[in-house]
CSV table of C-alpha atoms in Angstrom, one decimal:
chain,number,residue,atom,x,y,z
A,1414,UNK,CA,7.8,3.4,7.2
A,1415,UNK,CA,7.3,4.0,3.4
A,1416,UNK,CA,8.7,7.2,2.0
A,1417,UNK,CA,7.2,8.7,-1.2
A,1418,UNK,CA,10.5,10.4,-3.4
A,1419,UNK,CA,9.2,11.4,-6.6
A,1420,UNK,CA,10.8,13.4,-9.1
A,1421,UNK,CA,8.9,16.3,-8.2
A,1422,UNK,CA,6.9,16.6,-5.0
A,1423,UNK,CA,5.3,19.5,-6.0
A,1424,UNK,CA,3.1,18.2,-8.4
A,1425,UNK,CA,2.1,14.2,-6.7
A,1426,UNK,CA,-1.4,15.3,-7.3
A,1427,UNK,CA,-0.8,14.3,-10.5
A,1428,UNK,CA,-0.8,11.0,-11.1
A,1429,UNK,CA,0.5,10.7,-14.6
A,1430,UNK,CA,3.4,12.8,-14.2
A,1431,UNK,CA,4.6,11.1,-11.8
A,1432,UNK,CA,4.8,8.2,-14.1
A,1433,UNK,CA,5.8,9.9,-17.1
A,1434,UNK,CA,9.0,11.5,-15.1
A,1435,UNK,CA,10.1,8.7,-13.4
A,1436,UNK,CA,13.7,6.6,-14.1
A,1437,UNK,CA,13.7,2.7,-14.3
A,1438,UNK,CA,13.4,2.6,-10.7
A,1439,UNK,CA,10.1,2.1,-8.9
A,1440,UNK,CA,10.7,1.3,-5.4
A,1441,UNK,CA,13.9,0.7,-3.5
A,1442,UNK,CA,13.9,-1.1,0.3
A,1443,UNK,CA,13.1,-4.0,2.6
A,1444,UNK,CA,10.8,-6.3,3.8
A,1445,UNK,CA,9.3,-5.5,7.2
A,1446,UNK,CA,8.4,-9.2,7.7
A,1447,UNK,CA,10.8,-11.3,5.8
A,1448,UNK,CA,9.2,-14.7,6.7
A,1449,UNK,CA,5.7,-13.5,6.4
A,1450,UNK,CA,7.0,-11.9,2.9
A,1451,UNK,CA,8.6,-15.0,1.7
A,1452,UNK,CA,5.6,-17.5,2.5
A,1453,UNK,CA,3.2,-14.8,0.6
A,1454,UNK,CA,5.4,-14.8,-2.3
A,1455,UNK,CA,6.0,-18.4,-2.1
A,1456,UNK,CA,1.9,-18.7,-2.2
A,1457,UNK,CA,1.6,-16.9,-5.2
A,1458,UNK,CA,4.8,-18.9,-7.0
A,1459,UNK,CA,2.5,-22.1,-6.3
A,1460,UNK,CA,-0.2,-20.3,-7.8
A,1461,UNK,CA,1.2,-19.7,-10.9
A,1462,UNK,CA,3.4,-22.7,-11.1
A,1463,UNK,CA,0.1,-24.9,-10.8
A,1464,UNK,CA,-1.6,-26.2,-13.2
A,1465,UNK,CA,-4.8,-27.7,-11.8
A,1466,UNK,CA,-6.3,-28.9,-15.2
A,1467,UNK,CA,-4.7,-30.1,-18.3
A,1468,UNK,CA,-6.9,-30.6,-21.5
A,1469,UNK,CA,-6.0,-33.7,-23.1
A,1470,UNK,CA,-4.9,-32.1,-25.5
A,1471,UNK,CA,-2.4,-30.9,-23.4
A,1472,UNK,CA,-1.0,-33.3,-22.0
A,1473,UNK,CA,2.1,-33.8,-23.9
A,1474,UNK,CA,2.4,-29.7,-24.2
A,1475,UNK,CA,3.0,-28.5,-20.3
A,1476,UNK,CA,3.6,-24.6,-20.1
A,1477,UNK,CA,4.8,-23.6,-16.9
A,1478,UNK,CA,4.1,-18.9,-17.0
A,1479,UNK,CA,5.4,-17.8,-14.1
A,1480,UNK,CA,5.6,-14.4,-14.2
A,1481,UNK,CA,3.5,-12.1,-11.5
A,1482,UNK,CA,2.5,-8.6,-12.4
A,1483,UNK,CA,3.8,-6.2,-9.7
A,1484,UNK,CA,2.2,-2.6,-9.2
A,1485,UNK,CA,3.6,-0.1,-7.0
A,1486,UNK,CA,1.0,2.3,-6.1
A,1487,UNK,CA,1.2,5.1,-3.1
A,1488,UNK,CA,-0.9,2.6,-0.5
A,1489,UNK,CA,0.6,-0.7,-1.2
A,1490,UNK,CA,2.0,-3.3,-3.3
A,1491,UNK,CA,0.1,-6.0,-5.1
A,1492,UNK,CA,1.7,-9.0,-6.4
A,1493,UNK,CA,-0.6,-11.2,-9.3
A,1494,UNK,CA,-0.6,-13.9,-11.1
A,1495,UNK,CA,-3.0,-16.8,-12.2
A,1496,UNK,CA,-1.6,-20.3,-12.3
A,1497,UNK,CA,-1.0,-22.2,-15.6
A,1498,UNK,CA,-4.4,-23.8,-16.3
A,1499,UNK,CA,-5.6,-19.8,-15.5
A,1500,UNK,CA,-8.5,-21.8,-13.4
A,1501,UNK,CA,-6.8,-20.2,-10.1
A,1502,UNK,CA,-6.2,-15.9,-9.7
A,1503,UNK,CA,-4.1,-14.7,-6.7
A,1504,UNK,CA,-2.9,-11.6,-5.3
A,1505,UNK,CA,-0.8,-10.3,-2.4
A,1506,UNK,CA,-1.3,-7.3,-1.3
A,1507,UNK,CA,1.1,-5.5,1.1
A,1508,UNK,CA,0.3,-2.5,2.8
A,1509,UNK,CA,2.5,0.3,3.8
A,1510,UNK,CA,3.3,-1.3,7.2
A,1511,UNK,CA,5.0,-4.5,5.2
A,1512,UNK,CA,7.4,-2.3,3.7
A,1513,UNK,CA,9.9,0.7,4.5
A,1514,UNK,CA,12.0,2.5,2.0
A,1515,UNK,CA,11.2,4.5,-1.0
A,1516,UNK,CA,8.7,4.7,-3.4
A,1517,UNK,CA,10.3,6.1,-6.2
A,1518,UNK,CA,7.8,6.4,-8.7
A,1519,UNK,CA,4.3,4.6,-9.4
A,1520,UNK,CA,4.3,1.5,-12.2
A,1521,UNK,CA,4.3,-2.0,-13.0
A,1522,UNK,CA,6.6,-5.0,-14.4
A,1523,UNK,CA,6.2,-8.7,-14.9
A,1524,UNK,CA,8.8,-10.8,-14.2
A,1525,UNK,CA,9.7,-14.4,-13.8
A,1526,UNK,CA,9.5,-16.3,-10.5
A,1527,UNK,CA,12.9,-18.6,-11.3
A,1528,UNK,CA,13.9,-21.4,-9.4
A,1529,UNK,CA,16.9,-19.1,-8.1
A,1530,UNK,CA,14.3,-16.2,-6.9
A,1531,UNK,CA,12.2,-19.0,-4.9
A,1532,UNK,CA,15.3,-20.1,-3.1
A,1533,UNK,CA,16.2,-16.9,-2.2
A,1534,UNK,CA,12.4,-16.5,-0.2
A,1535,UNK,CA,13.4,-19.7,0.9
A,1536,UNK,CA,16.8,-17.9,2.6
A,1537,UNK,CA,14.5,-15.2,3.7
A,1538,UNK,CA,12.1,-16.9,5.8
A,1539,UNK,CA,14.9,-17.0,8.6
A,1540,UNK,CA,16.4,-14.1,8.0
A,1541,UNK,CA,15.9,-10.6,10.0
A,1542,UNK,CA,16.5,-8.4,6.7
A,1543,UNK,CA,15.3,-8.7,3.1
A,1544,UNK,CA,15.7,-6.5,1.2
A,1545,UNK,CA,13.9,-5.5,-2.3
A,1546,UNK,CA,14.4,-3.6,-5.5
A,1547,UNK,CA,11.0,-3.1,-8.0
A,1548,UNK,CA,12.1,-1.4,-11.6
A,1549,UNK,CA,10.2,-1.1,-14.6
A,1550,UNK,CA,12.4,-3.9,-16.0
A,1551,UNK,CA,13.3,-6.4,-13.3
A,1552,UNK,CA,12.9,-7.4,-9.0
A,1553,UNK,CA,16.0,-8.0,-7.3
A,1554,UNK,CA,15.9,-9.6,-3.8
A,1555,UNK,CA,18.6,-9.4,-1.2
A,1556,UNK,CA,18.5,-12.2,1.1
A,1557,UNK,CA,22.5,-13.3,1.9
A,1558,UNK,CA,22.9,-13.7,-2.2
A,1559,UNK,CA,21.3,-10.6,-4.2
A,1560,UNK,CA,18.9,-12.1,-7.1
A,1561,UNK,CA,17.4,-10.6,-10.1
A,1562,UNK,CA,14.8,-11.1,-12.3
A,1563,UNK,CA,14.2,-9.5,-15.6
A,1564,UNK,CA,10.6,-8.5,-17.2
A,1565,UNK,CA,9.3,-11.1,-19.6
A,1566,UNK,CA,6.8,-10.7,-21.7
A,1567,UNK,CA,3.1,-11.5,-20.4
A,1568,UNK,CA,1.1,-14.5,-21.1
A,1569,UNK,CA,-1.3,-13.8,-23.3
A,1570,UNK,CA,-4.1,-15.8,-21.5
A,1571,UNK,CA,-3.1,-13.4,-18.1
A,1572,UNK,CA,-4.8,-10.3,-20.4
A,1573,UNK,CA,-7.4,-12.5,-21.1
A,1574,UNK,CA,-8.0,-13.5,-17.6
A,1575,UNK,CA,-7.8,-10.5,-15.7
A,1576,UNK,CA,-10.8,-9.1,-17.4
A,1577,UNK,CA,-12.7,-12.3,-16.6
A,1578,UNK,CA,-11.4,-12.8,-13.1
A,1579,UNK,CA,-12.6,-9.1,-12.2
A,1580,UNK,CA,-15.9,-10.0,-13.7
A,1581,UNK,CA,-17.1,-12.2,-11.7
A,1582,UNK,CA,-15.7,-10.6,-8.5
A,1583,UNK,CA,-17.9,-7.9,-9.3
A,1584,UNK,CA,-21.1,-10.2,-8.9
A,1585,UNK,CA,-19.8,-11.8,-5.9
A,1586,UNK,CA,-21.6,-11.6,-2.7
A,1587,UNK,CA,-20.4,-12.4,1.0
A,1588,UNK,CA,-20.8,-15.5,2.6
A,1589,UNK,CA,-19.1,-16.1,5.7
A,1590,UNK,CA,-16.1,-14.6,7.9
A,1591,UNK,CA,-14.1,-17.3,9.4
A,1592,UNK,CA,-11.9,-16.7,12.4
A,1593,UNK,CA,-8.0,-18.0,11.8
A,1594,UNK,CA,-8.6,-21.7,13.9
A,1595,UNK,CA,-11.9,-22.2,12.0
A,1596,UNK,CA,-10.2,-21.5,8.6
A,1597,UNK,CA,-7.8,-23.8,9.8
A,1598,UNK,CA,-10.0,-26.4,10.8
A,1599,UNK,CA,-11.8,-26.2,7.1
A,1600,UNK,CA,-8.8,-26.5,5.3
A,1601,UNK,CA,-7.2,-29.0,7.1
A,1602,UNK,CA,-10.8,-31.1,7.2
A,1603,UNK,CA,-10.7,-31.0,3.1
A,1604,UNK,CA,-10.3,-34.4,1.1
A,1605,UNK,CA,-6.5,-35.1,0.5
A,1606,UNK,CA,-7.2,-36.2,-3.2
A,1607,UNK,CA,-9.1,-33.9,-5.5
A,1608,UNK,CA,-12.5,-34.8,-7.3
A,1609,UNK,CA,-14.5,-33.8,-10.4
A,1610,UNK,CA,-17.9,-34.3,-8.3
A,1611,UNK,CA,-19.5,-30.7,-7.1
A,1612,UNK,CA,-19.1,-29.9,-3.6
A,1613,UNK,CA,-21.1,-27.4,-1.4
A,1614,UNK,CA,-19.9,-25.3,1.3
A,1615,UNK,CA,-22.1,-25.0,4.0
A,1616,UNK,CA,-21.8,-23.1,7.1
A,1617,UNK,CA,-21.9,-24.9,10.4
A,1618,UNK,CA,-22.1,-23.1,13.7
A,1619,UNK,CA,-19.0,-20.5,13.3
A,1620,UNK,CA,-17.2,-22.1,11.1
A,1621,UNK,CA,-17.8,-23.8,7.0
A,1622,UNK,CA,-17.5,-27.3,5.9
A,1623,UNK,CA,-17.5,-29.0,2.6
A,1624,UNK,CA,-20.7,-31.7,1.6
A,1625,UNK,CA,-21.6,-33.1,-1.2
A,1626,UNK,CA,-25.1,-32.1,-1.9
A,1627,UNK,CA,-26.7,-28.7,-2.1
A,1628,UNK,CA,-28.6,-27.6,0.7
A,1629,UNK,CA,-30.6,-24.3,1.5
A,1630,UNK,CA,-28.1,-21.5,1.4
A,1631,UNK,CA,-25.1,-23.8,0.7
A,1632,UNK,CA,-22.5,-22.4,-1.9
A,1633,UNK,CA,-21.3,-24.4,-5.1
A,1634,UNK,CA,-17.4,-25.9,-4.4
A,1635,UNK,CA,-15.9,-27.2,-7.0
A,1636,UNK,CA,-12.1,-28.0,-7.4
A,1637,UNK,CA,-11.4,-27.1,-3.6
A,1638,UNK,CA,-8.2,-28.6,-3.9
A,1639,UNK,CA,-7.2,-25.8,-5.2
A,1640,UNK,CA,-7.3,-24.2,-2.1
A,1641,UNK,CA,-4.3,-26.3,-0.3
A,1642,UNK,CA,-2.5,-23.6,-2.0
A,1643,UNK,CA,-3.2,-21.2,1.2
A,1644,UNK,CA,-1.7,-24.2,3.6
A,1645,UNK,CA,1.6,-21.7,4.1
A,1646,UNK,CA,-0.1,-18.9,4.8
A,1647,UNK,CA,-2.4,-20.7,7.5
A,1648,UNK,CA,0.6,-19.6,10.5
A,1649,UNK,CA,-0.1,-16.4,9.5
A,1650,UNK,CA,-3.7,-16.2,9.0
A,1651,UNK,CA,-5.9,-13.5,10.6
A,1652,UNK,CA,-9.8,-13.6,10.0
A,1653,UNK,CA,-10.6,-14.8,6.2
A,1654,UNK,CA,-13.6,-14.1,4.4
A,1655,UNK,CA,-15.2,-15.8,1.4
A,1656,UNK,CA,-17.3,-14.7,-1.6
A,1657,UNK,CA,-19.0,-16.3,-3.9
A,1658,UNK,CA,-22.0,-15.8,-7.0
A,1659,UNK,CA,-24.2,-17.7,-8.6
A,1660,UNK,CA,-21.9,-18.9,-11.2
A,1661,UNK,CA,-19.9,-21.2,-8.9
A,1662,UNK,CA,-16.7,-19.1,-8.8
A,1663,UNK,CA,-15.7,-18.0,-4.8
A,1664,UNK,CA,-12.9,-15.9,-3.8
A,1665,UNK,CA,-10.9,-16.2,-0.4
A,1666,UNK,CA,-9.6,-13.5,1.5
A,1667,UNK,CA,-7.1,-13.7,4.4
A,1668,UNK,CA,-6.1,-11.0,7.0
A,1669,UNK,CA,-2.5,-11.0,7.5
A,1670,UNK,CA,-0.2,-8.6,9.0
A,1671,UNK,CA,-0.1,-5.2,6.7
A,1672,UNK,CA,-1.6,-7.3,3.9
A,1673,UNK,CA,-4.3,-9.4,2.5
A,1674,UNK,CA,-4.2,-12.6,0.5
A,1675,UNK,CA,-6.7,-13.0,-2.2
A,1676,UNK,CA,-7.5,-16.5,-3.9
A,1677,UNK,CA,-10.3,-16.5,-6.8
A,1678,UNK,CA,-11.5,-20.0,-8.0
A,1679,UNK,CA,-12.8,-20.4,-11.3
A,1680,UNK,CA,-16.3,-22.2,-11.5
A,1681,UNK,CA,-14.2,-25.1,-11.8
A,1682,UNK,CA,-10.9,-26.7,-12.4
A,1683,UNK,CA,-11.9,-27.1,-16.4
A,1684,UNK,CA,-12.7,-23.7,-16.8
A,1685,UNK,CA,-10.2,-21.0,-17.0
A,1686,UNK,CA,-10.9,-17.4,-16.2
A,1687,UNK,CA,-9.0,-16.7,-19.8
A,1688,UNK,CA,-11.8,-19.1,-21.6
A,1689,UNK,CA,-14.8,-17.1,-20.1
A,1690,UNK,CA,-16.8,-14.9,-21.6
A,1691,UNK,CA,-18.6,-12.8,-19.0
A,1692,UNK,CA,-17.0,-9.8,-20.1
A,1693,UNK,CA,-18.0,-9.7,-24.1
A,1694,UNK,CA,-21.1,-7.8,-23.9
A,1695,UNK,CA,-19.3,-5.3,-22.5
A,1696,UNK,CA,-16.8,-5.2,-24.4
A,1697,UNK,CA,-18.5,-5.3,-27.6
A,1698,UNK,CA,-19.6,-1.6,-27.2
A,1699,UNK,CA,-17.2,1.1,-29.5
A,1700,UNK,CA,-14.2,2.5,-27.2
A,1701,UNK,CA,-14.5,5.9,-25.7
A,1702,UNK,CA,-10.9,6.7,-25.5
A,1703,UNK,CA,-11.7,10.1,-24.4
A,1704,UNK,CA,-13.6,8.5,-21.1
A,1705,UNK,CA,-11.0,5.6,-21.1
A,1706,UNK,CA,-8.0,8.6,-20.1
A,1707,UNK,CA,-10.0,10.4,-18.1
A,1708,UNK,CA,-11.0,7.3,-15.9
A,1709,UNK,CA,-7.7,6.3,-15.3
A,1710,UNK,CA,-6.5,9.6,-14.2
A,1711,UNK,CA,-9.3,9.7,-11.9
A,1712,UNK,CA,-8.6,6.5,-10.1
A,1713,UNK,CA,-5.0,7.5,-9.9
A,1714,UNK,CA,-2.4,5.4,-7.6
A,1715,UNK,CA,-4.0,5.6,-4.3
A,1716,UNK,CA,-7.1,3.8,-2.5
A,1717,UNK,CA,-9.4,1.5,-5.4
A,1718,UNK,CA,-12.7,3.7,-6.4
A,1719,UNK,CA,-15.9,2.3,-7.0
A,1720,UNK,CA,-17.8,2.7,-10.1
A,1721,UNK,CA,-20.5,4.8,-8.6
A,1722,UNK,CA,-17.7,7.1,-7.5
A,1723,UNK,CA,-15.7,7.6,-11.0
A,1724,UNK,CA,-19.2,7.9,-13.1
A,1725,UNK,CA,-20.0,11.1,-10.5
A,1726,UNK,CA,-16.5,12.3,-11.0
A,1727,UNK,CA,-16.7,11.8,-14.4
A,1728,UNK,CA,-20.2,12.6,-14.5
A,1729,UNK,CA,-21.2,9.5,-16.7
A,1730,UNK,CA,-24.4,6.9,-16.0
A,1731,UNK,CA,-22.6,4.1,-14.4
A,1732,UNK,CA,-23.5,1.6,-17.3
A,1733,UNK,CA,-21.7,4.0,-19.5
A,1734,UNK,CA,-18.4,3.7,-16.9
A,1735,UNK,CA,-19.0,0.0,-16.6
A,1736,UNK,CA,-18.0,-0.4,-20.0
A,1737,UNK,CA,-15.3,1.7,-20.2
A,1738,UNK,CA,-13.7,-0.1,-17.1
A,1739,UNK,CA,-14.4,-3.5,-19.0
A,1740,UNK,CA,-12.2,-2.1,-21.9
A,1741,UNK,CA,-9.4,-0.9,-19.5
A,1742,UNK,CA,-9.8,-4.1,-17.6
A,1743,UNK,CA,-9.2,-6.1,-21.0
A,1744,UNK,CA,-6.0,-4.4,-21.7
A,1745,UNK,CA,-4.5,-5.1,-18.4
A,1746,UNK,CA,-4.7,-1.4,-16.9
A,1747,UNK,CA,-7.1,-1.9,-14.3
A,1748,UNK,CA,-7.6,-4.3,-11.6
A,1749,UNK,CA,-10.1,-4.9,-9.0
A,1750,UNK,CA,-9.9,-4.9,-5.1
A,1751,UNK,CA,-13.1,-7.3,-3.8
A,1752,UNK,CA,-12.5,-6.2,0.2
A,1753,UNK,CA,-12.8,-2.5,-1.1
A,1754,UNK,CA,-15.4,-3.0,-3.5
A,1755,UNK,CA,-13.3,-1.0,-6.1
A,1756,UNK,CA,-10.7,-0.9,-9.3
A,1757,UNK,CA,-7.0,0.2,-8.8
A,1758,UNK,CA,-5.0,1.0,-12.0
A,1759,UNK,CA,-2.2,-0.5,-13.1
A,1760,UNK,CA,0.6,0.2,-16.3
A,1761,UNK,CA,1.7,-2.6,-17.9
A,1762,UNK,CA,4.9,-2.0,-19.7
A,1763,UNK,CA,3.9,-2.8,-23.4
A,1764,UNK,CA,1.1,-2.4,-25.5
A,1765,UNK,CA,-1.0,-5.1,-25.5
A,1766,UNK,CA,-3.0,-6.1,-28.4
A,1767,UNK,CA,-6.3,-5.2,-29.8
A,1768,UNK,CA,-9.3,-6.2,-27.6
A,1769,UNK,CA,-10.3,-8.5,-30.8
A,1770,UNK,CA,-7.3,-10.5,-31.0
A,1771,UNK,CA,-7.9,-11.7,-27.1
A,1772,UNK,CA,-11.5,-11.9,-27.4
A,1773,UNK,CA,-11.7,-14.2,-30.6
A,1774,UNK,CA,-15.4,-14.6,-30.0
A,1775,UNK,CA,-15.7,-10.6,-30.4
A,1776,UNK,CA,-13.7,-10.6,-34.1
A,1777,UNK,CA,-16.4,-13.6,-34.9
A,1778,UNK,CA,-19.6,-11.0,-34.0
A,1779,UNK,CA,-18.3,-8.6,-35.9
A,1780,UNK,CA,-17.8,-10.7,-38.9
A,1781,UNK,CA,-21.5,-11.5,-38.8
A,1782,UNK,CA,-23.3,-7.9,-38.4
A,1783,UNK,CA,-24.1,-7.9,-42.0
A,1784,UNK,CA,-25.9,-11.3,-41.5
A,1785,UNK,CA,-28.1,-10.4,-38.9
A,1786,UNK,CA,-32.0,-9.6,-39.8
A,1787,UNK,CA,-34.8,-9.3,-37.5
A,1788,UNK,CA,-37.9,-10.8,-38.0
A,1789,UNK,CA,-41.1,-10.3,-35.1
A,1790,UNK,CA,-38.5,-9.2,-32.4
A,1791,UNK,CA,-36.4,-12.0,-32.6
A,1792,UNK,CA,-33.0,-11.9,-34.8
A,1793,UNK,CA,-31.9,-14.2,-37.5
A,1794,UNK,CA,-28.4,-14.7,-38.1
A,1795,UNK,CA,-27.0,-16.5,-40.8
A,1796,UNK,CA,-23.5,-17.9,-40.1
A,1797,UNK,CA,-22.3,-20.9,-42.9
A,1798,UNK,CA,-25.1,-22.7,-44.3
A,1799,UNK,CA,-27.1,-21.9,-41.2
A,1800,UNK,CA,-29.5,-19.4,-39.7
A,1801,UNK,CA,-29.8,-19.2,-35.9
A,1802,UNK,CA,-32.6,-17.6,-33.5
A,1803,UNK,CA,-31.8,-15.4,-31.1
A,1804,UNK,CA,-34.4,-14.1,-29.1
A,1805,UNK,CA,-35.1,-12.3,-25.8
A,1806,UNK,CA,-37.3,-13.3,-22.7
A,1807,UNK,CA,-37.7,-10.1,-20.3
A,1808,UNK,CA,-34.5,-9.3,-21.7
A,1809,UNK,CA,-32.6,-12.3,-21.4
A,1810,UNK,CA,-30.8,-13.5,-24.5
A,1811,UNK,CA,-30.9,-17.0,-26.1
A,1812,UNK,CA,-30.3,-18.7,-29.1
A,1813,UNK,CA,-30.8,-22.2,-30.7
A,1814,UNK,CA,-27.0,-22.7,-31.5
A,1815,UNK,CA,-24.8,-25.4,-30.0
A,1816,UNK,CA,-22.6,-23.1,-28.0
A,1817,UNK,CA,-25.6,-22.0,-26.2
A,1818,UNK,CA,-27.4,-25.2,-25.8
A,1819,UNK,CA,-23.8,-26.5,-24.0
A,1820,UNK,CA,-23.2,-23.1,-22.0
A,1821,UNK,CA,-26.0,-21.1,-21.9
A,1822,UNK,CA,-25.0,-17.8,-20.5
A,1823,UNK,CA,-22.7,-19.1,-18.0
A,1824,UNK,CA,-19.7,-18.8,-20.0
A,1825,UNK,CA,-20.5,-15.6,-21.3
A,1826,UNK,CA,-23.0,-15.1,-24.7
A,1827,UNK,CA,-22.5,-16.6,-27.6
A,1828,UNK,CA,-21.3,-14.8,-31.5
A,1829,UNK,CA,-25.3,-14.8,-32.8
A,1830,UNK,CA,-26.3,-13.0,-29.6
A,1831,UNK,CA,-23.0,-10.6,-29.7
A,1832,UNK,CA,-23.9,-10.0,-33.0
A,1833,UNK,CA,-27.7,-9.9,-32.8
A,1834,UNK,CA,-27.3,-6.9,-29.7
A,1835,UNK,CA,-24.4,-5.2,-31.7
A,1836,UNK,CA,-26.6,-5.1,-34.5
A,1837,UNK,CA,-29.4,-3.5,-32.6
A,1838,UNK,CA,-27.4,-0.8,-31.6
A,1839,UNK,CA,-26.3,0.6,-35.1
């Protein structure tokens, strides 16, 4: 049973002052589920102590970040992180049925999954009692030996991801519902060594496999070994259901007791949510702070709200809340839950840095407005010793630069087209 102590009771309509009132402590109690706890949490430590791709320029520079965001909100507790290539988003989400003790007062911290921290899951997995301390500053787990971990300082990539991760969730589509056995059999049917050709996922009879060529309403696989990550969890599983858009990036949900799993693959291994771009149109438009404050009092700590609902409540076109979201999504203070179709806010404890400074492609748009002319409906800007063409088909952007010839619009659009649309717009 999860009990809600806040400072003052009387006013836990209001979201903000619950926040603003609260000590260092966020939640105080224990684990429901200690095994089913631990292998959740020892899912998302693979996650983010993965790295599924290394650049070669990387290869003598490894960075392990290991440090999952933790929100406590008044439904539940989510648990994210992205692993070190940032090609791979999870998130572990525990209802109020996974937990009992006090809530003490909504937030969020980051903090290091340690070697010491992992052991202790470890311990918990066959142990009856675990308990578990949140503060705006540190975890501490009590399983035999009492751990702690202190807040670290985010990865700067993670801000840049979780705008891009939520991004293409937000285009995703369903594509099948597997029972447990036949998410079982799928995994367990997958290659043991990884490849860099495409695979499909087609669906056969209940269940999915994995081919190799693309058939009529197959979906685009690439990197599934990135999915052995969910091997732990498979003891566990209830039903799991998969998205995906027309990108190439799929997401995996699994049922478990008073929780849900969520796994979000990048188009492929290569291409890291933080080096995507889907987001920059968006995100080009001037902040509305104003809109910004109001939105994330509106969405509060409880159930995730759709963007239909907080444009009515905020009564805004939905375009016009879309791109506010985008800019609260960019700093890290919203999320986005794909089984409820909605964002859920979150409070990082720090201020992160200007949208510009994460979004270098943004900083090189606005560097060209003065550059741009338009000439019979298409836009000329000069960047160098070049001009490039940008032009529009039925609305569609393109331009004759080499980003664009590589990318397209897959990765997002390139700095003539942010700059071209910016500059039609002042």
């Amino acid at each position: 049973m999860l009990e809600v102590v806040f400072p003052d009771t009387s006013r836990l309509e209001n979201e903000r002052l619950c926040f603003a009132t609260s000590e260092a402590h966020l939640f105080e109690g224990r684990f429901t589920r200690p095994a089913l706890a631990a292998d959740l949490l020892l899912s998302l430590a693979q996650v983010v102590g993965s790295r599924f791709y290394t650049p070669p320029a990387m290869v003598a520079r490894l960075v392990r970040e290991s440090d999952p965001v933790i929100t406590c909100g008044l439904e539940q507790m989510r648990w994210e992180g992205f692993s070190s290539c940032c090609s791979v988003y999870a998130r572990v989400d525990m209802e109020k049925g996974a937990l009992e003790g006090s809530l003490i007062s909504c937030g969020t911290t980051n903090v290091d999954f340690g070697g010491e921290f992992r052991s202790a899951l470890a311990r918990a997995r066959t142990l009856s009692n675990c308990g578990i301390s949140v503060g705006r500053d540190y975890l501490q787990v009590s399983a035999e030996e009492q751990v702690t971990e202190r807040r670290v300082k985010l990865p700067r990539r993670w801000l840049q991801g979780f705008v891009e991760a939520q991004y293409h969730q937000l285009s995703m589509q369903p594509f099948a519902e597997l029972s447990a056995l036949e998410f079982r059999r799928f995994v367990q049917s997958l290659p043991s060594t990884a490849s860099r050709s495409n695979g499909f996922l087609q669906k056969l009879g209940k269940g999915v496999r994995l081919g190799f060529r693309e058939v009529r309403n197959s979906l685009l696989l690439s990197g599934w070994d990135r999915l052995k990550v969910m091997q732990r969890l498979l003891q566990h599983s209830g039903k799991v259901r998969i998205f995906g858009n027309s990108g190439g990036a799929t997401a995996w949900q699994m049922e478990v007791p008073d929780g849900v799993f969520t796994l979000v693959l990048s188009p492929s291994r290569s291409r890291g949510f933080s080096g995507e771009g889907q987001a920059l149109y968006a995100l080009s438009f001037d902040s509305d702070r104003e809109l910004e404050e109001k939105l994330v009092g509106a969405l509060g700590w409880d159930t995730p709200k759709t963007v239909s609902e907080l444009a009515s409540r905020m009564e805004r076109g939905e375009e016009e809340a879309e791109r506010a979201l985008a800019r609260l999504s960019a700093r890290g203070e919203l999320g986005y839950d794909l089984k409820r179709e909605g964002f859920y806010r979150r409070d990082l404890p720090f201020t992160p840095p200007d949208l510009e400074s994460l979004h270098p492609r943004l900083k090189s748009a606005r560097g060209l407005l003065d550059f741009v002319r338009f000439e019979g409906g298409r836009a000329m800007v000069e960047s160098g010793d070049t001009t490039y063409v940008v032009s529009w088909t039925e609305g569609e952007a393109s331009c004759n630069c080499p980003w664009f010839s590589g990318h397209s619009l897959d990765r997002g659009p390139c700095k003539h087209i942010l700059a071209a649309q910016w500059s039609l717009r002042r």
